[in-house]
Amino acid sequence: MIDKLEAAFNYHQQALGLRQERHKVLASNIANADTPNYKARDMDFAGELKKAVEHGRSSGGGLSLARTSAGHLGGQGFAPTSQNLLYRVPDQPSLDGNTVDMDRERTQFADNSVRYQAALTILNSRIQGLKNAMQPE
Amino acid sequence: MSMFSVFDIAGSAMSAQSQRMNVTASNLANADSVAGPDGEAYRAKQVLFEARNQGAHGIGGVGVRSVVEDTSPMRMEYRPEHPLANDDGYVTMPNVEPVHEMVNMISASRSYQANVEVMNTSKQMMLKTLTLGEG
């Protein structure tokens, strides 16, 4: 029962998590639009999502806890999925080495946030559907 | 929740851009200051940005590394009647370029606006996330 619930939510949950990661990356690009030598980053969203759904987010060498004593137990932290962020190829390189293209970043930012809300809406309606199915009627 | 770091990122950019705006305002205001507290003519200042708080993936905000003085030569103006004129009758004027400053100002305000938008969008996304599963 519980694993079925998890399976019902898993895909969109992963998508939501990745959208949030990407949101942060794009926000960082916009924040550094005037920083010399800053290179704009982004992720291959489809590829990352596929990986996350197939293997789960914590696999693939996530953050490991530092052990300061031999008696400590090892642990695996929540992995920041976007371990392989890519660099954007600039259309018009600027003289100061900065590769942020504001138009592109803002378009991607708007696109990402709308898709985030879409994933949220789908997740919400799925929860509603399951809730309705569980109603005694 | 790591979404909160978006606010840090956008906030750091907003404060950096507003410092840049401050420096620009100071330059424009002092475009004709022939004598400062040290007796020298005002020198234009520029803000140097650097990427900040970068985690393992190079994602982070921006900060002001330092405010440097413009090293370009001072403007010399021929005004023999001026009390600060040198023996040849030239007064040392600030090396402020009003055109550069205006361009800087527009760029800073646009970047500031972009970051405000990032912040607003993030806020809406988070508020919407909080209502997940409700209703």
PDB file of N, CA and C in Angstrom, chain B residues 31-120:
ATOM      1  N   ALA B  31      31.034  65.002  -9.589  1.00  0.00           N
ATOM      2  CA  ALA B  31      31.642  65.183 -10.909  1.00  0.00           C
ATOM      3  C   ALA B  31      32.401  66.505 -11.023  1.00  0.00           C
ATOM      4  N   ASP B  32      32.103  67.442 -10.140  1.00  0.00           N
ATOM      5  CA  ASP B  32      32.791  68.743 -10.206  1.00  0.00           C
ATOM      6  C   ASP B  32      33.493  69.095  -8.907  1.00  0.00           C
ATOM      7  N   SER B  33      33.716  68.108  -8.032  1.00  0.00           N
ATOM      8  CA  SER B  33      34.371  68.405  -6.747  1.00  0.00           C
ATOM      9  C   SER B  33      35.876  68.557  -6.947  1.00  0.00           C
ATOM     10  N   VAL B  34      36.349  69.791  -6.902  1.00  0.00           N
ATOM     11  CA  VAL B  34      37.780  69.995  -7.150  1.00  0.00           C
ATOM     12  C   VAL B  34      38.614  69.726  -5.907  1.00  0.00           C
ATOM     13  N   ALA B  35      37.982  69.684  -4.720  1.00  0.00           N
ATOM     14  CA  ALA B  35      38.774  69.430  -3.508  1.00  0.00           C
ATOM     15  C   ALA B  35      37.971  68.585  -2.543  1.00  0.00           C
ATOM     16  N   GLY B  36      38.591  67.488  -2.083  1.00  0.00           N
ATOM     17  CA  GLY B  36      37.944  66.638  -1.088  1.00  0.00           C
ATOM     18  C   GLY B  36      38.537  66.897   0.276  1.00  0.00           C
ATOM     19  N   PRO B  37      38.287  66.019   1.256  1.00  0.00           N
ATOM     20  CA  PRO B  37      38.831  66.190   2.603  1.00  0.00           C
ATOM     21  C   PRO B  37      40.362  66.214   2.607  1.00  0.00           C
ATOM     22  N   ASP B  38      40.975  65.488   1.649  1.00  0.00           N
ATOM     23  CA  ASP B  38      42.440  65.425   1.619  1.00  0.00           C
ATOM     24  C   ASP B  38      43.037  66.535   0.752  1.00  0.00           C
ATOM     25  N   GLY B  39      42.191  67.435   0.256  1.00  0.00           N
ATOM     26  CA  GLY B  39      42.696  68.518  -0.561  1.00  0.00           C
ATOM     27  C   GLY B  39      42.855  68.176  -2.029  1.00  0.00           C
ATOM     28  N   GLU B  40      42.692  66.875  -2.350  1.00  0.00           N
ATOM     29  CA  GLU B  40      42.831  66.443  -3.745  1.00  0.00           C
ATOM     30  C   GLU B  40      41.469  66.466  -4.423  1.00  0.00           C
ATOM     31  N   ALA B  41      41.487  66.514  -5.749  1.00  0.00           N
ATOM     32  CA  ALA B  41      40.226  66.424  -6.485  1.00  0.00           C
ATOM     33  C   ALA B  41      39.664  65.009  -6.347  1.00  0.00           C
ATOM     34  N   TYR B  42      38.351  64.888  -6.476  1.00  0.00           N
ATOM     35  CA  TYR B  42      37.679  63.589  -6.323  1.00  0.00           C
ATOM     36  C   TYR B  42      38.108  62.641  -7.440  1.00  0.00           C
ATOM     37  N   ARG B  43      38.321  61.380  -7.059  1.00  0.00           N
ATOM     38  CA  ARG B  43      38.618  60.359  -8.068  1.00  0.00           C
ATOM     39  C   ARG B  43      37.405  59.449  -8.211  1.00  0.00           C
ATOM     40  N   ALA B  44      37.053  59.121  -9.441  1.00  0.00           N
ATOM     41  CA  ALA B  44      35.907  58.241  -9.673  1.00  0.00           C
ATOM     42  C   ALA B  44      36.164  56.878  -9.041  1.00  0.00           C
ATOM     43  N   LYS B  45      35.113  56.242  -8.547  1.00  0.00           N
ATOM     44  CA  LYS B  45      35.258  54.926  -7.923  1.00  0.00           C
ATOM     45  C   LYS B  45      34.472  53.899  -8.719  1.00  0.00           C
ATOM     46  N   GLN B  46      34.971  52.684  -8.718  1.00  0.00           N
ATOM     47  CA  GLN B  46      34.283  51.591  -9.400  1.00  0.00           C
ATOM     48  C   GLN B  46      34.146  50.415  -8.444  1.00  0.00           C
ATOM     49  N   VAL B  47      33.056  49.674  -8.596  1.00  0.00           N
ATOM     50  CA  VAL B  47      32.798  48.518  -7.734  1.00  0.00           C
ATOM     51  C   VAL B  47      33.227  47.253  -8.462  1.00  0.00           C
ATOM     52  N   LEU B  48      33.956  46.378  -7.766  1.00  0.00           N
ATOM     53  CA  LEU B  48      34.345  45.095  -8.363  1.00  0.00           C
ATOM     54  C   LEU B  48      33.458  44.000  -7.779  1.00  0.00           C
ATOM     55  N   PHE B  49      32.807  43.256  -8.647  1.00  0.00           N
ATOM     56  CA  PHE B  49      31.952  42.153  -8.199  1.00  0.00           C
ATOM     57  C   PHE B  49      32.727  40.844  -8.205  1.00  0.00           C
ATOM     58  N   GLU B  50      32.336  39.948  -7.315  1.00  0.00           N
ATOM     59  CA  GLU B  50      32.876  38.588  -7.400  1.00  0.00           C
ATOM     60  C   GLU B  50      31.777  37.606  -6.978  1.00  0.00           C
ATOM     61  N   ALA B  51      31.825  36.387  -7.534  1.00  0.00           N
ATOM     62  CA  ALA B  51      30.842  35.369  -7.180  1.00  0.00           C
ATOM     63  C   ALA B  51      31.142  34.901  -5.760  1.00  0.00           C
ATOM     64  N   ARG B  52      30.069  34.671  -4.986  1.00  0.00           N
ATOM     65  CA  ARG B  52      30.237  34.393  -3.564  1.00  0.00           C
ATOM     66  C   ARG B  52      29.594  33.073  -3.140  1.00  0.00           C
ATOM     67  N   ASN B  53      30.014  32.608  -1.974  1.00  0.00           N
ATOM     68  CA  ASN B  53      29.381  31.471  -1.286  1.00  0.00           C
ATOM     69  C   ASN B  53      29.153  30.298  -2.220  1.00  0.00           C
ATOM     70  N   GLN B  54      30.158  30.009  -3.026  1.00  0.00           N
ATOM     71  CA  GLN B  54      29.932  28.956  -3.986  1.00  0.00           C
ATOM     72  C   GLN B  54      30.049  27.604  -3.328  1.00  0.00           C
ATOM     73  N   GLY B  55      29.012  26.789  -3.526  1.00  0.00           N
ATOM     74  CA  GLY B  55      29.045  25.431  -3.010  1.00  0.00           C
ATOM     75  C   GLY B  55      29.877  24.572  -3.942  1.00  0.00           C
ATOM     76  N   ALA B  56      29.668  23.257  -3.859  1.00  0.00           N
ATOM     77  CA  ALA B  56      30.467  22.334  -4.656  1.00  0.00           C
ATOM     78  C   ALA B  56      30.222  22.529  -6.146  1.00  0.00           C
ATOM     79  N   HIS B  57      29.068  23.114  -6.507  1.00  0.00           N
ATOM     80  CA  HIS B  57      28.722  23.181  -7.924  1.00  0.00           C
ATOM     81  C   HIS B  57      28.856  24.576  -8.495  1.00  0.00           C
ATOM     82  N   GLY B  58      29.462  25.472  -7.746  1.00  0.00           N
ATOM     83  CA  GLY B  58      29.653  26.820  -8.274  1.00  0.00           C
ATOM     84  C   GLY B  58      28.392  27.643  -8.297  1.00  0.00           C
ATOM     85  N   ILE B  59      27.397  27.242  -7.500  1.00  0.00           N
ATOM     86  CA  ILE B  59      26.147  27.993  -7.454  1.00  0.00           C
ATOM     87  C   ILE B  59      26.185  28.907  -6.245  1.00  0.00           C
ATOM     88  N   GLY B  60      25.954  30.181  -6.449  1.00  0.00           N
ATOM     89  CA  GLY B  60      25.976  31.080  -5.314  1.00  0.00           C
ATOM     90  C   GLY B  60      25.634  32.488  -5.703  1.00  0.00           C
ATOM     91  N   GLY B  61      25.645  33.362  -4.728  1.00  0.00           N
ATOM     92  CA  GLY B  61      25.276  34.744  -4.970  1.00  0.00           C
ATOM     93  C   GLY B  61      26.467  35.561  -5.444  1.00  0.00           C
ATOM     94  N   VAL B  62      26.358  36.845  -5.237  1.00  0.00           N
ATOM     95  CA  VAL B  62      27.398  37.750  -5.706  1.00  0.00           C
ATOM     96  C   VAL B  62      27.693  38.730  -4.581  1.00  0.00           C
ATOM     97  N   GLY B  63      28.907  39.216  -4.548  1.00  0.00           N
ATOM     98  CA  GLY B  63      29.262  40.181  -3.515  1.00  0.00           C
ATOM     99  C   GLY B  63      30.209  41.224  -4.075  1.00  0.00           C
ATOM    100  N   VAL B  64      30.422  42.270  -3.308  1.00  0.00           N
ATOM    101  CA  VAL B  64      31.346  43.316  -3.739  1.00  0.00           C
ATOM    102  C   VAL B  64      32.712  42.986  -3.165  1.00  0.00           C
ATOM    103  N   ARG B  65      33.694  42.773  -4.030  1.00  0.00           N
ATOM    104  CA  ARG B  65      35.029  42.450  -3.542  1.00  0.00           C
ATOM    105  C   ARG B  65      35.686  43.707  -2.991  1.00  0.00           C
ATOM    106  N   SER B  66      35.650  44.764  -3.753  1.00  0.00           N
ATOM    107  CA  SER B  66      36.236  46.006  -3.267  1.00  0.00           C
ATOM    108  C   SER B  66      35.759  47.165  -4.116  1.00  0.00           C
ATOM    109  N   VAL B  67      35.927  48.338  -3.573  1.00  0.00           N
ATOM    110  CA  VAL B  67      35.639  49.551  -4.333  1.00  0.00           C
ATOM    111  C   VAL B  67      36.986  50.166  -4.680  1.00  0.00           C
ATOM    112  N   VAL B  68      37.286  50.216  -5.976  1.00  0.00           N
ATOM    113  CA  VAL B  68      38.605  50.712  -6.372  1.00  0.00           C
ATOM    114  C   VAL B  68      38.484  52.111  -6.972  1.00  0.00           C
ATOM    115  N   GLU B  69      39.589  52.827  -6.916  1.00  0.00           N
ATOM    116  CA  GLU B  69      39.601  54.163  -7.508  1.00  0.00           C
ATOM    117  C   GLU B  69      40.006  54.065  -8.960  1.00  0.00           C
ATOM    118  N   ASP B  70      39.347  54.828  -9.767  1.00  0.00           N
ATOM    119  CA  ASP B  70      39.645  54.876 -11.190  1.00  0.00           C
ATOM    120  C   ASP B  70      41.022  55.506 -11.383  1.00  0.00           C
ATOM    121  N   THR B  71      41.885  54.814 -12.139  1.00  0.00           N
ATOM    122  CA  THR B  71      43.260  55.329 -12.290  1.00  0.00           C
ATOM    123  C   THR B  71      43.424  56.180 -13.538  1.00  0.00           C
ATOM    124  N   SER B  72      42.361  56.394 -14.255  1.00  0.00           N
ATOM    125  CA  SER B  72      42.504  57.202 -15.475  1.00  0.00           C
ATOM    126  C   SER B  72      42.919  58.631 -15.103  1.00  0.00           C
ATOM    127  N   PRO B  73      43.586  59.331 -16.022  1.00  0.00           N
ATOM    128  CA  PRO B  73      44.122  60.660 -15.682  1.00  0.00           C
ATOM    129  C   PRO B  73      43.025  61.666 -15.357  1.00  0.00           C
ATOM    130  N   MET B  74      43.343  62.581 -14.482  1.00  0.00           N
ATOM    131  CA  MET B  74      42.385  63.593 -14.076  1.00  0.00           C
ATOM    132  C   MET B  74      42.185  64.595 -15.215  1.00  0.00           C
ATOM    133  N   ARG B  75      41.022  65.182 -15.213  1.00  0.00           N
ATOM    134  CA  ARG B  75      40.709  66.169 -16.248  1.00  0.00           C
ATOM    135  C   ARG B  75      41.355  67.508 -15.845  1.00  0.00           C
ATOM    136  N   MET B  76      42.079  68.121 -16.760  1.00  0.00           N
ATOM    137  CA  MET B  76      42.676  69.423 -16.454  1.00  0.00           C
ATOM    138  C   MET B  76      41.877  70.500 -17.172  1.00  0.00           C
ATOM    139  N   GLU B  77      41.515  71.511 -16.438  1.00  0.00           N
ATOM    140  CA  GLU B  77      40.695  72.570 -17.028  1.00  0.00           C
ATOM    141  C   GLU B  77      41.416  73.900 -16.868  1.00  0.00           C
ATOM    142  N   TYR B  78      41.402  74.680 -17.921  1.00  0.00           N
ATOM    143  CA  TYR B  78      42.115  75.970 -17.875  1.00  0.00           C
ATOM    144  C   TYR B  78      41.232  77.038 -17.250  1.00  0.00           C
ATOM    145  N   ARG B  79      41.496  77.370 -15.994  1.00  0.00           N
ATOM    146  CA  ARG B  79      40.715  78.414 -15.305  1.00  0.00           C
ATOM    147  C   ARG B  79      41.684  79.224 -14.441  1.00  0.00           C
ATOM    148  N   PRO B  80      42.380  80.165 -15.036  1.00  0.00           N
ATOM    149  CA  PRO B  80      43.438  80.885 -14.314  1.00  0.00           C
ATOM    150  C   PRO B  80      42.922  81.646 -13.090  1.00  0.00           C
ATOM    151  N   GLU B  81      41.639  82.025 -13.104  1.00  0.00           N
ATOM    152  CA  GLU B  81      41.142  82.836 -11.994  1.00  0.00           C
ATOM    153  C   GLU B  81      40.774  81.983 -10.787  1.00  0.00           C
ATOM    154  N   HIS B  82      40.788  80.635 -10.955  1.00  0.00           N
ATOM    155  CA  HIS B  82      40.360  79.748  -9.872  1.00  0.00           C
ATOM    156  C   HIS B  82      41.397  79.717  -8.744  1.00  0.00           C
ATOM    157  N   PRO B  83      40.953  79.756  -7.472  1.00  0.00           N
ATOM    158  CA  PRO B  83      41.941  79.763  -6.378  1.00  0.00           C
ATOM    159  C   PRO B  83      42.805  78.503  -6.336  1.00  0.00           C
ATOM    160  N   LEU B  84      42.319  77.364  -6.879  1.00  0.00           N
ATOM    161  CA  LEU B  84      43.101  76.134  -6.828  1.00  0.00           C
ATOM    162  C   LEU B  84      43.903  75.892  -8.099  1.00  0.00           C
ATOM    163  N   ALA B  85      43.940  76.872  -8.971  1.00  0.00           N
ATOM    164  CA  ALA B  85      44.664  76.672 -10.229  1.00  0.00           C
ATOM    165  C   ALA B  85      46.159  76.572  -9.954  1.00  0.00           C
ATOM    166  N   ASN B  86      46.866  75.768 -10.772  1.00  0.00           N
ATOM    167  CA  ASN B  86      48.315  75.658 -10.583  1.00  0.00           C
ATOM    168  C   ASN B  86      49.014  76.809 -11.289  1.00  0.00           C
ATOM    169  N   ASP B  87      50.328  76.749 -11.332  1.00  0.00           N
ATOM    170  CA  ASP B  87      51.082  77.889 -11.875  1.00  0.00           C
ATOM    171  C   ASP B  87      50.743  78.175 -13.332  1.00  0.00           C
ATOM    172  N   ASP B  88      50.366  77.093 -14.086  1.00  0.00           N
ATOM    173  CA  ASP B  88      50.032  77.300 -15.487  1.00  0.00           C
ATOM    174  C   ASP B  88      48.584  77.719 -15.688  1.00  0.00           C
ATOM    175  N   GLY B  89      47.834  77.815 -14.585  1.00  0.00           N
ATOM    176  CA  GLY B  89      46.441  78.232 -14.696  1.00  0.00           C
ATOM    177  C   GLY B  89      45.471  77.084 -14.890  1.00  0.00           C
ATOM    178  N   TYR B  90      45.928  75.841 -14.662  1.00  0.00           N
ATOM    179  CA  TYR B  90      45.041  74.685 -14.840  1.00  0.00           C
ATOM    180  C   TYR B  90      44.520  74.193 -13.496  1.00  0.00           C
ATOM    181  N   VAL B  91      43.243  73.810 -13.457  1.00  0.00           N
ATOM    182  CA  VAL B  91      42.643  73.246 -12.251  1.00  0.00           C
ATOM    183  C   VAL B  91      42.454  71.753 -12.471  1.00  0.00           C
ATOM    184  N   THR B  92      42.822  70.938 -11.482  1.00  0.00           N
ATOM    185  CA  THR B  92      42.617  69.488 -11.589  1.00  0.00           C
ATOM    186  C   THR B  92      41.157  69.166 -11.284  1.00  0.00           C
ATOM    187  N   MET B  93      40.466  68.616 -12.262  1.00  0.00           N
ATOM    188  CA  MET B  93      39.050  68.262 -12.087  1.00  0.00           C
ATOM    189  C   MET B  93      38.927  66.743 -11.924  1.00  0.00           C
ATOM    190  N   PRO B  94      37.844  66.258 -11.318  1.00  0.00           N
ATOM    191  CA  PRO B  94      37.672  64.804 -11.153  1.00  0.00           C
ATOM    192  C   PRO B  94      37.659  64.076 -12.491  1.00  0.00           C
ATOM    193  N   ASN B  95      38.077  62.805 -12.483  1.00  0.00           N
ATOM    194  CA  ASN B  95      38.080  62.022 -13.724  1.00  0.00           C
ATOM    195  C   ASN B  95      36.768  61.262 -13.914  1.00  0.00           C
ATOM    196  N   VAL B  96      35.677  61.817 -13.439  1.00  0.00           N
ATOM    197  CA  VAL B  96      34.370  61.163 -13.590  1.00  0.00           C
ATOM    198  C   VAL B  96      33.880  61.344 -15.016  1.00  0.00           C
ATOM    199  N   GLU B  97      33.445  60.200 -15.618  1.00  0.00           N
ATOM    200  CA  GLU B  97      32.875  60.246 -16.966  1.00  0.00           C
ATOM    201  C   GLU B  97      31.367  60.133 -16.836  1.00  0.00           C
ATOM    202  N   PRO B  98      30.632  61.213 -16.968  1.00  0.00           N
ATOM    203  CA  PRO B  98      29.189  61.131 -16.749  1.00  0.00           C
ATOM    204  C   PRO B  98      28.496  60.099 -17.634  1.00  0.00           C
ATOM    205  N   VAL B  99      28.980  59.912 -18.855  1.00  0.00           N
ATOM    206  CA  VAL B  99      28.330  58.943 -19.750  1.00  0.00           C
ATOM    207  C   VAL B  99      28.495  57.529 -19.198  1.00  0.00           C
ATOM    208  N   HIS B 100      29.723  57.199 -18.754  1.00  0.00           N
ATOM    209  CA  HIS B 100      29.952  55.874 -18.163  1.00  0.00           C
ATOM    210  C   HIS B 100      29.058  55.677 -16.947  1.00  0.00           C
ATOM    211  N   GLU B 101      28.942  56.723 -16.165  1.00  0.00           N
ATOM    212  CA  GLU B 101      28.169  56.595 -14.930  1.00  0.00           C
ATOM    213  C   GLU B 101      26.695  56.360 -15.228  1.00  0.00           C
ATOM    214  N   MET B 102      26.171  57.044 -16.226  1.00  0.00           N
ATOM    215  CA  MET B 102      24.761  56.845 -16.575  1.00  0.00           C
ATOM    216  C   MET B 102      24.525  55.420 -17.054  1.00  0.00           C
ATOM    217  N   VAL B 103      25.441  54.935 -17.889  1.00  0.00           N
ATOM    218  CA  VAL B 103      25.305  53.564 -18.402  1.00  0.00           C
ATOM    219  C   VAL B 103      25.355  52.571 -17.243  1.00  0.00           C
ATOM    220  N   ASN B 104      26.282  52.814 -16.319  1.00  0.00           N
ATOM    221  CA  ASN B 104      26.413  51.965 -15.140  1.00  0.00           C
ATOM    222  C   ASN B 104      25.132  51.963 -14.321  1.00  0.00           C
ATOM    223  N   MET B 105      24.550  53.147 -14.197  1.00  0.00           N
ATOM    224  CA  MET B 105      23.338  53.286 -13.391  1.00  0.00           C
ATOM    225  C   MET B 105      22.188  52.488 -13.999  1.00  0.00           C
ATOM    226  N   ILE B 106      22.035  52.606 -15.329  1.00  0.00           N
ATOM    227  CA  ILE B 106      20.939  51.880 -15.992  1.00  0.00           C
ATOM    228  C   ILE B 106      21.159  50.386 -15.845  1.00  0.00           C
ATOM    229  N   SER B 107      22.400  49.947 -16.051  1.00  0.00           N
ATOM    230  CA  SER B 107      22.700  48.517 -15.944  1.00  0.00           C
ATOM    231  C   SER B 107      22.408  48.008 -14.535  1.00  0.00           C
ATOM    232  N   ALA B 108      22.819  48.798 -13.520  1.00  0.00           N
ATOM    233  CA  ALA B 108      22.588  48.362 -12.139  1.00  0.00           C
ATOM    234  C   ALA B 108      21.106  48.274 -11.836  1.00  0.00           C
ATOM    235  N   SER B 109      20.328  49.247 -12.320  1.00  0.00           N
ATOM    236  CA  SER B 109      18.905  49.223 -11.968  1.00  0.00           C
ATOM    237  C   SER B 109      18.191  48.085 -12.672  1.00  0.00           C
ATOM    238  N   ARG B 110      18.600  47.781 -13.905  1.00  0.00           N
ATOM    239  CA  ARG B 110      17.981  46.641 -14.608  1.00  0.00           C
ATOM    240  C   ARG B 110      18.294  45.327 -13.898  1.00  0.00           C
ATOM    241  N   SER B 111      19.549  45.180 -13.493  1.00  0.00           N
ATOM    242  CA  SER B 111      19.920  43.938 -12.801  1.00  0.00           C
ATOM    243  C   SER B 111      19.173  43.819 -11.480  1.00  0.00           C
ATOM    244  N   TYR B 112      19.036  44.938 -10.805  1.00  0.00           N
ATOM    245  CA  TYR B 112      18.303  44.942  -9.539  1.00  0.00           C
ATOM    246  C   TYR B 112      16.867  44.474  -9.766  1.00  0.00           C
ATOM    247  N   GLN B 113      16.244  45.025 -10.815  1.00  0.00           N
ATOM    248  CA  GLN B 113      14.864  44.631 -11.129  1.00  0.00           C
ATOM    249  C   GLN B 113      14.761  43.140 -11.410  1.00  0.00           C
ATOM    250  N   ALA B 114      15.721  42.624 -12.163  1.00  0.00           N
ATOM    251  CA  ALA B 114      15.690  41.194 -12.497  1.00  0.00           C
ATOM    252  C   ALA B 114      15.725  40.363 -11.230  1.00  0.00           C
ATOM    253  N   ASN B 115      16.541  40.791 -10.255  1.00  0.00           N
ATOM    254  CA  ASN B 115      16.651  40.019  -9.022  1.00  0.00           C
ATOM    255  C   ASN B 115      15.419  40.144  -8.151  1.00  0.00           C
ATOM    256  N   VAL B 116      14.767  41.302  -8.198  1.00  0.00           N
ATOM    257  CA  VAL B 116      13.498  41.442  -7.477  1.00  0.00           C
ATOM    258  C   VAL B 116      12.480  40.464  -8.048  1.00  0.00           C
ATOM    259  N   GLU B 117      12.519  40.334  -9.387  1.00  0.00           N
ATOM    260  CA  GLU B 117      11.582  39.421 -10.029  1.00  0.00           C
ATOM    261  C   GLU B 117      11.860  37.978  -9.619  1.00  0.00           C
ATOM    262  N   VAL B 118      13.143  37.641  -9.546  1.00  0.00           N
ATOM    263  CA  VAL B 118      13.518  36.290  -9.098  1.00  0.00           C
ATOM    264  C   VAL B 118      12.950  36.039  -7.707  1.00  0.00           C
ATOM    265  N   MET B 119      13.075  37.027  -6.852  1.00  0.00           N
ATOM    266  CA  MET B 119      12.618  36.876  -5.487  1.00  0.00           C
ATOM    267  C   MET B 119      11.099  36.707  -5.420  1.00  0.00           C
ATOM    268  N   ASN B 120      10.385  37.541  -6.193  1.00  0.00           N
ATOM    269  CA  ASN B 120       8.925  37.447  -6.209  1.00  0.00           C
ATOM    270  C   ASN B 120       8.461  36.088  -6.706  1.00  0.00           C
TER     271      ASN B 120
END
